[in-house]
Coordinates of C-alpha atoms (C1' of nucleotides) in Angstrom, one line a residue:
Chain A
X216 CA 207.8 155.1 192.7
X217 CA 206.8 151.6 192.4
X218 CA 203.7 152.6 192.4
X219 CA 203.2 154.0 188.7
X220 CA 204.0 151.0 187.3
X221 CA 201.5 149.2 188.8
X222 CA 199.3 151.7 188.2
X223 CA 200.1 151.2 184.7
X224 CA 200.0 147.6 184.3
X225 CA 196.7 147.5 186.6
X226 CA 195.4 149.9 183.6
X227 CA 196.8 148.1 181.0
X228 CA 195.0 144.7 182.3
X229 CA 191.6 146.9 182.9
X230 CA 191.6 147.9 179.7
X231 CA 192.1 144.7 178.2
X232 CA 190.1 142.2 179.9
X233 CA 187.2 144.9 180.8
X234 CA 187.1 147.9 178.7
X235 CA 189.6 147.3 175.9
X236 CA 188.2 150.5 173.5
X237 CA 186.1 150.2 170.9
X238 CA 187.1 149.8 167.1
X239 CA 185.8 148.8 164.8
X240 CA 188.0 145.7 164.6
X241 CA 186.7 144.9 167.7
X242 CA 183.6 145.2 166.5
X243 CA 183.6 143.0 163.6
X244 CA 186.0 140.3 165.4
X245 CA 182.9 140.3 168.3
X246 CA 180.5 140.3 164.9
X247 CA 182.2 137.2 163.7
X248 CA 181.9 135.2 167.6
X249 CA 178.4 136.4 167.3
X250 CA 177.9 134.4 164.2
X251 CA 180.0 131.5 165.1
X252 CA 177.8 131.4 168.5
X253 CA 174.1 131.5 167.1
X254 CA 174.3 131.7 163.4
X255 CA 174.2 134.8 160.7
X256 CA 171.2 135.9 162.1
X257 CA 172.0 136.0 165.6
X258 CA 173.9 138.9 164.5
X259 CA 171.9 142.5 165.2
X260 CA 173.6 145.2 166.5
X261 CA 172.7 144.6 170.0
X262 CA 173.7 141.3 169.8
X263 CA 177.1 142.4 168.9
X264 CA 177.4 145.6 171.2
X265 CA 176.3 143.1 174.0
X266 CA 179.4 140.7 173.9
X267 CA 181.4 143.8 173.7
X268 CA 179.5 145.3 177.1
X269 CA 178.7 148.1 175.6
X270 CA 175.9 149.9 173.7
X271 CA 174.1 149.4 170.2
X272 CA 173.9 153.4 170.0
X273 CA 178.3 153.0 170.2
X274 CA 178.8 151.2 167.4
X275 CA 177.6 153.6 165.2
X276 CA 180.5 155.7 166.2
X277 CA 182.8 153.4 164.5
X278 CA 180.7 151.8 162.0
X279 CA 178.1 152.9 159.2
X280 CA 175.8 150.4 159.6
X281 CA 174.8 146.9 160.1
X282 CA 175.2 146.4 155.9
X283 CA 178.8 148.3 156.4
X284 CA 179.3 145.5 159.3
X285 CA 177.8 142.7 157.4
X286 CA 180.7 143.8 154.3
X287 CA 183.5 143.9 156.7
X288 CA 182.7 140.6 158.1
X289 CA 182.6 138.9 154.5
X290 CA 186.0 140.8 154.0
X291 CA 187.2 139.1 157.5
X292 CA 186.4 135.6 155.6
X293 CA 188.4 136.1 153.0
X294 CA 191.3 137.5 154.0
X295 CA 191.8 133.7 155.9
X296 CA 191.6 132.4 152.3
X297 CA 195.3 131.2 151.1
X298 CA 196.7 133.1 148.0
X299 CA 197.8 131.3 145.4
X300 CA 201.2 131.6 144.2
X301 CA 201.9 131.4 140.5
X302 CA 205.5 131.2 140.7
X303 CA 204.6 128.0 141.6
X304 CA 203.2 124.7 140.4
X305 CA 199.3 125.2 139.5
X306 CA 197.3 122.1 140.5
X307 CA 199.0 122.7 144.0
X308 CA 198.0 125.6 144.1
X309 CA 194.5 124.7 143.0
X310 CA 194.4 122.6 146.0
X311 CA 195.5 124.4 148.4
X312 CA 193.4 127.7 147.7
X313 CA 190.3 125.1 147.6
X314 CA 191.5 122.5 150.7
X315 CA 192.0 126.7 152.3
X316 CA 188.4 127.9 151.6
X317 CA 186.8 124.7 152.3
X318 CA 188.2 124.5 155.7
X319 CA 187.7 128.6 156.6
X320 CA 184.4 128.2 155.3
X321 CA 183.6 125.1 156.9
X322 CA 184.4 126.4 160.7
X323 CA 182.7 129.7 159.7
X324 CA 179.6 127.7 158.0
X325 CA 177.3 131.7 157.5
X326 CA 179.7 133.2 155.7
X327 CA 179.3 131.4 152.7
X328 CA 175.5 132.6 152.1
X329 CA 178.0 136.6 152.7
X330 CA 180.5 136.4 150.2
X331 CA 178.0 135.8 147.3
X332 CA 175.1 137.4 148.1
X333 CA 176.3 140.8 149.6
X334 CA 177.4 142.3 145.9
X335 CA 181.6 142.4 146.9
X336 CA 181.7 145.4 148.3
X337 CA 185.8 145.8 148.8
X338 CA 188.1 144.8 147.1
X339 CA 188.7 141.6 149.2
X340 CA 187.2 139.6 147.1
X341 CA 187.9 140.6 143.6
X342 CA 192.2 140.7 145.0
X343 CA 191.7 137.0 145.6
X344 CA 190.0 136.4 142.1
X345 CA 192.8 138.2 140.6
X346 CA 195.5 135.6 142.9
X347 CA 193.5 133.0 141.4
X348 CA 193.4 133.6 137.8
X349 CA 197.2 135.0 137.9
X350 CA 198.3 131.4 139.0
X351 CA 195.6 130.1 136.1
X352 CA 197.1 132.0 133.2
X353 CA 201.2 130.5 134.6
X354 CA 199.0 127.0 132.4
X355 CA 196.2 128.5 130.6
X356 CA 196.1 130.8 127.3
X357 CA 193.7 133.7 128.8
X358 CA 190.3 131.9 127.3
X359 CA 191.1 128.5 128.7
X360 CA 191.8 130.4 131.9
X361 CA 188.3 131.8 132.6
X362 CA 186.7 128.9 131.9
X363 CA 188.9 127.2 134.5
X364 CA 188.5 129.9 136.3
X365 CA 184.3 129.8 136.3
X366 CA 184.6 126.5 136.8
X367 CA 186.8 126.3 140.0
X368 CA 184.8 129.0 141.6
X369 CA 181.3 126.6 140.8
X370 CA 182.1 123.8 141.8
X371 CA 184.3 124.8 145.3
X372 CA 181.9 127.3 145.9
X373 CA 178.6 124.6 145.2
X374 CA 180.9 121.7 146.9
X375 CA 181.0 123.8 150.5
X376 CA 177.3 125.4 149.6
X377 CA 175.6 122.2 150.1
X378 CA 178.4 120.5 152.9
X379 CA 177.8 123.4 155.2
X380 CA 173.6 124.0 155.3
X381 CA 173.1 119.7 155.7
X382 CA 171.4 119.3 158.0
X383 CA 173.2 116.4 160.2
X384 CA 176.8 115.9 160.3
X385 CA 178.5 113.3 158.4
X386 CA 179.6 109.6 159.3
X387 CA 179.2 109.3 162.7
X388 CA 176.5 106.6 162.6
X389 CA 174.1 110.0 161.8
X390 CA 172.6 107.8 159.1
X391 CA 170.0 106.5 161.3
X392 CA 168.9 110.8 161.5
X393 CA 169.2 111.4 157.9
X394 CA 166.8 108.8 157.2
X395 CA 163.5 109.8 159.9
X396 CA 164.4 113.2 158.4
X397 CA 164.2 112.5 155.3
X398 CA 161.8 109.9 154.9
X399 CA 164.3 107.4 153.2
X400 CA 161.5 105.5 152.5
X401 CA 160.1 107.6 150.2
X402 CA 163.2 107.8 147.9
X403 CA 164.2 104.5 147.2
X404 CA 167.4 106.1 144.9
X405 CA 169.2 108.0 148.0
X406 CA 167.7 104.9 150.6
X407 CA 170.4 102.3 148.2
X408 CA 172.9 105.3 148.0
X409 CA 172.9 106.0 152.1
X410 CA 172.5 102.6 152.7
X411 CA 175.2 101.0 150.6
X412 CA 178.0 104.1 151.1
X413 CA 177.2 105.9 154.0
X414 CA 176.6 103.0 156.2
X415 CA 179.5 101.5 156.0
X416 CA 181.4 104.5 157.0
X417 CA 183.7 105.2 154.5
X418 CA 182.0 108.1 152.9
X419 CA 184.1 111.7 153.5
X420 CA 183.6 114.6 152.4
X421 CA 186.4 115.5 152.5
X422 CA 187.3 112.4 150.2
X423 CA 184.6 113.4 148.2
X424 CA 185.4 117.0 147.5
X425 CA 189.0 116.2 146.2
X426 CA 187.7 113.5 144.3
X427 CA 185.5 115.9 142.2
X428 CA 188.2 118.0 141.6
X429 CA 191.0 116.1 140.5
X430 CA 188.0 115.1 138.1
X431 CA 187.9 119.0 136.6
X432 CA 191.4 119.7 137.0
X433 CA 192.4 116.6 134.6
X434 CA 189.5 118.1 132.2
X435 CA 191.0 120.7 132.2
X436 CA 194.1 120.0 131.9
X437 CA 192.9 117.5 128.6
X438 CA 191.0 120.7 127.5
X439 CA 193.9 122.9 127.1
X440 CA 195.7 120.5 125.0
X441 CA 192.4 118.8 123.1
X442 CA 191.4 122.3 122.0
X443 CA 187.4 122.8 122.7
X444 CA 185.5 121.5 119.9
X445 CA 184.9 117.9 120.4
X446 CA 181.7 116.9 122.2
X447 CA 180.0 118.7 119.7
Chain B
X119 CA 113.8 134.4 138.7
X120 CA 117.3 135.7 137.0
X121 CA 118.0 137.4 140.3
X122 CA 120.3 134.5 142.3
X123 CA 121.8 133.3 138.6
X124 CA 123.5 137.4 138.7
X125 CA 124.0 137.5 142.2
X126 CA 125.9 134.5 142.0
X127 CA 127.7 135.7 139.0
X128 CA 128.5 139.4 140.6
X129 CA 129.7 137.6 144.0
X130 CA 132.0 135.0 142.2
X131 CA 133.1 138.2 140.1
X132 CA 134.3 140.7 143.6
X133 CA 135.2 137.8 144.9
X134 CA 137.9 136.9 141.8
X135 CA 139.1 140.5 141.4
X136 CA 138.8 142.2 144.9
X137 CA 139.0 138.7 147.7
X138 CA 139.8 136.2 146.4
X139 CA 139.5 134.8 149.7
X140 CA 143.0 134.0 151.4
X141 CA 144.5 130.8 151.2
X142 CA 148.0 129.0 151.4
X143 CA 148.8 129.0 148.3
X144 CA 148.2 132.7 147.4
X145 CA 150.0 133.6 150.1
X146 CA 153.2 132.1 148.9
X147 CA 152.1 133.5 145.4
X148 CA 152.2 137.0 147.0
X149 CA 155.4 136.2 148.8
X150 CA 156.9 135.0 146.2
X151 CA 156.1 138.4 144.2
X152 CA 157.0 140.5 146.8
X153 CA 160.9 138.5 146.7
X154 CA 160.9 139.1 142.8
X155 CA 159.8 143.1 142.9
X156 CA 162.3 143.4 145.6
X157 CA 164.1 140.5 146.8
X158 CA 164.7 138.3 149.5
X159 CA 164.9 141.1 152.6
X160 CA 161.0 142.7 151.4
X161 CA 160.0 139.7 152.1
X162 CA 157.8 140.8 155.5
X163 CA 154.7 139.4 156.4
X164 CA 153.4 142.7 156.3
X165 CA 154.5 143.2 153.1
X166 CA 153.2 140.1 151.6
X167 CA 149.9 140.9 153.7
X168 CA 149.8 144.4 151.8
X169 CA 150.4 142.8 148.3
X170 CA 146.7 140.6 149.0
X171 CA 145.2 143.6 150.4
X172 CA 144.4 142.3 153.8
X173 CA 146.1 142.8 157.6
X174 CA 149.0 140.9 158.2
X175 CA 148.4 139.6 160.9
X176 CA 145.8 137.4 158.8
X177 CA 148.4 135.1 157.3
X178 CA 148.7 133.5 160.4
X179 CA 145.3 131.3 159.7
X180 CA 146.9 130.3 156.8
X181 CA 150.5 129.6 157.8
X182 CA 152.1 128.4 160.9
X183 CA 154.6 131.2 161.0
X184 CA 157.4 133.3 158.6
X185 CA 159.5 130.8 158.8
X186 CA 156.6 128.2 157.2
X187 CA 156.1 130.9 154.6
X188 CA 159.6 130.7 153.7
X189 CA 160.1 127.1 153.3
X190 CA 156.6 126.6 151.2
X191 CA 158.7 129.5 149.0
X192 CA 161.9 127.6 148.6
X193 CA 159.5 124.5 147.4
X194 CA 157.3 126.5 145.3
X195 CA 161.1 127.0 143.6
X196 CA 161.7 123.6 143.4
X197 CA 158.7 121.9 142.1
X198 CA 159.4 124.2 139.0
X199 CA 162.2 122.2 138.3
X200 CA 162.2 119.6 135.2
X201 CA 162.7 116.1 136.8
X202 CA 165.2 114.2 135.4
X203 CA 163.3 110.5 133.6
X204 CA 165.6 107.8 134.4
X205 CA 164.6 105.3 131.2
X206 CA 165.2 108.3 129.1
X207 CA 169.9 109.4 127.6
X208 CA 171.5 110.2 131.5
X209 CA 173.3 112.9 129.7
X210 CA 170.6 115.1 127.7
X211 CA 168.9 114.8 131.4
X212 CA 171.2 116.1 132.6
X213 CA 171.4 119.3 130.7
X214 CA 167.9 119.6 130.9
X215 CA 167.9 119.3 134.2
X216 CA 170.7 121.6 134.5
X217 CA 169.1 124.3 132.4
X218 CA 166.2 124.1 133.6
X219 CA 167.0 124.9 137.6
X220 CA 169.5 127.7 136.2
X221 CA 166.3 129.3 134.4
X222 CA 164.2 129.2 136.9
X223 CA 166.4 130.6 139.6
X224 CA 167.9 133.5 137.5
X225 CA 164.3 134.0 137.0
X226 CA 163.2 134.5 140.5
X227 CA 167.5 134.8 141.9
X228 CA 165.9 134.7 145.7
X229 CA 165.5 131.0 145.2
X230 CA 169.3 129.8 145.3
X231 CA 169.9 131.4 148.5
X232 CA 166.6 129.7 150.5
X233 CA 166.9 126.4 148.7
X234 CA 170.7 125.6 150.0
X235 CA 170.2 127.8 153.4
X236 CA 166.9 126.4 155.0
X237 CA 167.3 122.6 155.9
X238 CA 165.4 121.7 152.8
X239 CA 161.7 120.6 155.1
X240 CA 159.7 119.0 153.1
X241 CA 159.8 116.2 151.1
X242 CA 160.5 118.4 147.3
X243 CA 164.0 119.2 147.9
X244 CA 164.5 115.8 148.8
X245 CA 162.1 114.1 145.0
X246 CA 164.4 115.3 143.3
X247 CA 167.5 114.6 144.2
X248 CA 166.3 111.3 144.4
X249 CA 164.9 111.7 140.3
X250 CA 168.4 113.1 139.8
X251 CA 170.0 109.7 141.8
X252 CA 168.3 107.7 139.9
X253 CA 168.8 108.5 136.6
X254 CA 172.7 109.2 136.7
X255 CA 172.0 104.9 138.2
X256 CA 170.8 104.6 134.3
X257 CA 174.9 104.9 133.1
X258 CA 176.6 104.4 136.6
X259 CA 177.0 102.2 139.1
X260 CA 176.2 103.9 143.0
X261 CA 179.7 104.6 144.4
X262 CA 180.4 106.6 140.9
X263 CA 176.2 107.7 140.9
X264 CA 176.7 109.5 143.9
X265 CA 180.2 111.1 143.2
X266 CA 178.2 112.6 139.7
X267 CA 175.7 113.5 142.5
X268 CA 177.8 115.6 144.4
X269 CA 180.5 117.2 141.2
X270 CA 177.3 118.0 139.3
X271 CA 175.4 119.5 142.1
X272 CA 177.6 121.5 143.2
X273 CA 178.5 122.9 139.9
X274 CA 175.5 123.8 138.4
X275 CA 174.6 124.9 142.0
X276 CA 178.2 127.0 142.5
X277 CA 177.9 127.9 139.1
X278 CA 174.1 130.4 140.0
X279 CA 174.6 131.6 143.1
X280 CA 177.8 133.4 140.9
X281 CA 176.2 134.4 138.1
X282 CA 173.1 135.7 139.8
X283 CA 174.6 137.6 142.7
X284 CA 176.7 139.9 140.7
X285 CA 176.4 143.1 140.5
X286 CA 176.3 143.8 136.2
X287 CA 174.8 141.8 133.8
X288 CA 177.1 140.3 131.4
X289 CA 177.4 142.0 127.8
X290 CA 175.4 145.0 126.7
X291 CA 178.3 147.0 127.0
X292 CA 178.4 146.9 131.1
X293 CA 182.9 146.1 130.6
X294 CA 182.8 150.2 132.2
X295 CA 180.7 150.1 134.9
X296 CA 182.3 146.3 135.9
X297 CA 186.1 148.4 135.7
X298 CA 184.5 151.1 137.5
X299 CA 182.3 149.1 139.8
X300 CA 186.0 147.0 140.4
X301 CA 188.8 149.1 140.0
X302 CA 190.4 146.5 137.4
X303 CA 193.6 148.7 137.7
X304 CA 195.0 147.0 140.7
X305 CA 193.6 143.8 139.4
X306 CA 195.9 143.3 136.8
X307 CA 195.3 139.8 135.7
X308 CA 190.8 140.9 135.9
X309 CA 191.6 143.1 133.8
X310 CA 193.6 141.4 130.7
X311 CA 190.6 139.0 131.0
X312 CA 188.2 141.6 130.7
X313 CA 189.8 143.3 128.4
X314 CA 190.6 140.4 125.3
X315 CA 187.9 138.3 126.2
X316 CA 184.5 140.1 127.6
X317 CA 184.9 143.7 125.6
X318 CA 184.4 141.4 122.4
X319 CA 180.9 140.5 123.4
X320 CA 181.4 137.1 122.7
X321 CA 181.1 136.1 126.6
X322 CA 178.1 134.4 127.1
X323 CA 177.0 133.1 130.4
X324 CA 175.2 130.2 128.8
X325 CA 178.2 129.1 127.2
X326 CA 180.2 129.3 130.1
X327 CA 177.3 127.1 132.0
X328 CA 178.0 124.9 128.7
X329 CA 180.8 124.2 128.5
X330 CA 181.6 123.8 132.7
X331 CA 179.5 120.7 132.3
X332 CA 180.4 119.3 129.5
X333 CA 183.6 119.2 130.6
X334 CA 182.5 117.4 134.2
X335 CA 179.8 114.6 131.9
X336 CA 183.3 114.2 129.9
X337 CA 185.0 113.1 133.3
X338 CA 182.1 111.3 134.8
X339 CA 182.1 109.5 131.7
X340 CA 186.0 108.6 131.7
X341 CA 186.3 108.4 135.6
X342 CA 183.3 105.4 135.1
X343 CA 185.4 103.6 132.6
X344 CA 189.2 104.0 133.4
X345 CA 188.3 104.0 137.3
X346 CA 189.2 106.0 139.6
X347 CA 193.2 104.9 140.7
X348 CA 195.2 107.0 138.1
X349 CA 195.7 110.7 139.7
X350 CA 197.4 109.7 142.7
Chain C
dA38 C1' 135.6 130.1 159.8
dC39 C1' 138.3 133.8 158.3
dC40 C1' 140.1 137.9 159.5
dT41 C1' 141.4 142.2 162.7
dG42 C1' 143.3 145.9 166.7
dA43 C1' 145.9 146.3 170.2
dA44 C1' 150.0 144.8 172.1
dC45 C1' 154.4 142.6 173.2
dA46 C1' 159.3 142.4 172.5
dC47 C1' 162.3 142.8 169.0
dC48 C1' 165.1 145.1 164.7
dG49 C1' 168.2 149.0 162.8
dT50 C1' 169.3 154.2 163.4
dT51 C1' 169.1 159.0 164.3
dC52 C1' 169.8 163.2 167.2
dA53 C1' 170.7 165.5 171.0
dA54 C1' 172.9 165.0 175.0
dG55 C1' 176.1 163.3 178.6
dT56 C1' 181.3 162.6 179.3
Chain D
dA253 C1' 186.7 162.0 171.1
dC254 C1' 184.1 159.0 172.5
dC255 C1' 179.5 156.8 174.3
dT256 C1' 174.8 156.4 176.0
dG257 C1' 169.3 157.4 176.6
dA258 C1' 164.8 158.2 174.2
dA259 C1' 162.9 158.2 170.0
dC260 C1' 161.1 156.5 165.2
dA261 C1' 160.0 153.4 161.9
dC262 C1' 159.7 149.0 161.6
dC263 C1' 159.8 143.6 162.6
dG264 C1' 158.0 138.4 164.1
dT265 C1' 154.2 136.9 166.7
dT266 C1' 150.2 136.1 170.3
dC267 C1' 145.4 136.5 171.8
dA268 C1' 141.3 138.2 172.3
dA269 C1' 137.7 140.5 169.5
dG270 C1' 135.3 140.7 165.6
dT271 C1' 132.2 139.2 161.6

DNA sequence: ACCTGAACACCGTTCAAGT
DNA sequence: ACCTGAACACCGTTCAAGT
């Protein structure tokens, strides 16, 4: 009478380890794993299927096509972003939100190029934007919140975009690689920056990101209080 | 004895109109034309060849492979950017540089995703960066110029990235499309922004871009004069 | 020197067929 | 219901062959 018990255990174990059944969720997770390992170019219906020990055509029973899979993959990234809370301090929430996006997108460098490039199919990205906007409403009027949203969004994604696509990692003595890769002899201004700032080892992407973010946040506060007309 | 003259003329004319001979330059221009028409996904060795009235394999005599062609295409975009002059007013130069990049990249929306995504092969992008940095040196010390570069670069590319990838064009009464595409009923904060700002027709991407840019430039000037330690 | 045809290994996708 | 094999039209790329 212990037989059924054991059997069920074994069946469960087998279906968890060997072939736990296909599903949209598992397919998306597999696609993310493939992208983490080999970049977005490595993601094909065949490689994702192989990751799951299955044939490529099997995927089509669970996802409509590759386009739909990539949209789902973009959402898989965005749902990991921290969602700002409009009842808390807006500035701290913007910091938290920005840092979260940067953490997620540096962990999955293929994500940034996907979130913006595909026409944001689905509601995940819009809902995230809506939460950020709501948080900004707690500090600014609608017009100023629109400025703040545009500015913050552009800076955050722009910073992450360049950070993620750099051919070398910062710090850790990669300056020589950098010098070789860039032929710094022909770039006097960059050479000066590298030798005076980066070689000392004090350069940090995290610190740079925060400095820019704070400068923008300071500017937004000042802007909101002083009004627009002054820089003309 | 007029025969040779006529013949040469006809040969030249024929080779200019029908088959002007293949070259790397013509291949890159053809690739840009294909991308302008159908996006980056439409660029294949076969479509580019067809654009030139030639077979796909012919391209390999002039370009090493598709990777090299795409790198050349990225450079084709970047060389159109205005190069800031470090002897002129740095603020105006940053404006001009930013506006130029935005103009070029909105004219060729496939460009932005390419400049950052490929490891900036070649010296075109680094040289452009070097010129910007040199212009910033005319106003700031090295450390501050590095902050300014990082901030401006992130904002400019981030803004263009989101502008270029929006599923609808601004103004021109696209609000209803936007409402349908985004299901604004589920996005109260965005709905408020759209109804109060965009429907009035006063929203302009160019204006928004300039407002953010000026806020950053103001902040950089202030930052440089007051020093860093105050926001902690 | 410059272009091409045939061939190879890949890709997304469909559809009839298996269980 | 869920997975697969065969097939199709597309890729990038090589290489021997044409002129």
